[in-house]
Coordinates of C-alpha atoms in Angstrom, one line a residue:
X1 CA 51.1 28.3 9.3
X2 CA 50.0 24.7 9.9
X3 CA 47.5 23.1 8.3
X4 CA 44.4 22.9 9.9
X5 CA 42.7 19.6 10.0
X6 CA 38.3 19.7 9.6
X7 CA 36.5 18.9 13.2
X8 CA 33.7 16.6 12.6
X9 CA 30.3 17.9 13.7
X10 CA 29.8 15.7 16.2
X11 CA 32.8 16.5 18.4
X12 CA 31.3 20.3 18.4
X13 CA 27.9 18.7 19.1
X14 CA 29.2 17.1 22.2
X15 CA 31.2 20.4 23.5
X16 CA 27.7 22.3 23.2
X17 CA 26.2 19.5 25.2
X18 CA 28.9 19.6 27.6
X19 CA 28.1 23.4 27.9
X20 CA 24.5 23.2 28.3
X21 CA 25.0 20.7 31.2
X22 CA 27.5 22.5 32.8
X23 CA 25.9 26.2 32.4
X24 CA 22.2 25.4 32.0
X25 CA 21.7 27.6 28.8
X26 CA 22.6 27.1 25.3
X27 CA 26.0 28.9 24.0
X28 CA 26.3 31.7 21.7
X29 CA 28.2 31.4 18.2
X30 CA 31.4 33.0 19.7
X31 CA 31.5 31.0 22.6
X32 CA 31.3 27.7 20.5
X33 CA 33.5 29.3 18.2
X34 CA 36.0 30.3 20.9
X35 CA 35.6 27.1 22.8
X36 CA 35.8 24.6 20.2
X37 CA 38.3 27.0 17.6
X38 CA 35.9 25.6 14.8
X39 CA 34.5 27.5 12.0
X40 CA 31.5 29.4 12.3
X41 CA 29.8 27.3 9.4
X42 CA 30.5 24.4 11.6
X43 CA 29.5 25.7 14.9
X44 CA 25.7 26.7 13.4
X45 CA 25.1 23.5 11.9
X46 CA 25.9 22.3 15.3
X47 CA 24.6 24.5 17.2
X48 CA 21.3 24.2 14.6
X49 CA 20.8 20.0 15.0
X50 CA 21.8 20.5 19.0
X51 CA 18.9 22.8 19.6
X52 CA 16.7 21.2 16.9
X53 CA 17.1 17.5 19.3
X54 CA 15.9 19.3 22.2
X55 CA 13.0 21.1 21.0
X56 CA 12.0 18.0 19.2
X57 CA 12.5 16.1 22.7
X58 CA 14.5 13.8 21.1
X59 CA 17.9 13.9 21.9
X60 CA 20.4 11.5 20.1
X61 CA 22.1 8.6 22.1
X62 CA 25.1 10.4 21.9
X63 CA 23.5 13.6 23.4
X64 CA 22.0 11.4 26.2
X65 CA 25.0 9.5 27.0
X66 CA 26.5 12.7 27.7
X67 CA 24.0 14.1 29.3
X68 CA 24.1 11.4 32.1
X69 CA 27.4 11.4 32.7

């Protein structure tokens, strides 16, 4: 079995992003999960500072870069 390597946060940020855009709503934990092959630790902490930006109406730069393109 090959060793997996750790996704940084930020990559699972921007495939939620991607998915909001795309879709309009914000994905469930399997869906991140399925769509990113992540852990599920790693997909609520995303999934927690994605939706914790928006609420806040403060989206990073990152976020907004993606957003507009």
């Amino acid at each position: 079995m090959p060793i997996q390597r750790k996704t940084p946060s930020y990559i699972v940020e921007e495939w939620i992003l991607r998915f909001v855009k795309e879709s309009g709503r914000f994905p469930t934990y399997r869906e991140v999960v399925i769509g990113t092959g992540c852990s599920t630790n790693l997909v609520a902490k995303a999934i927690g500072i994605v939706k914790a930006l928006y609420m806040s109406g403060q989206p990073s730069e990152r976020g907004m870069k993606e957003l507009q393109s």
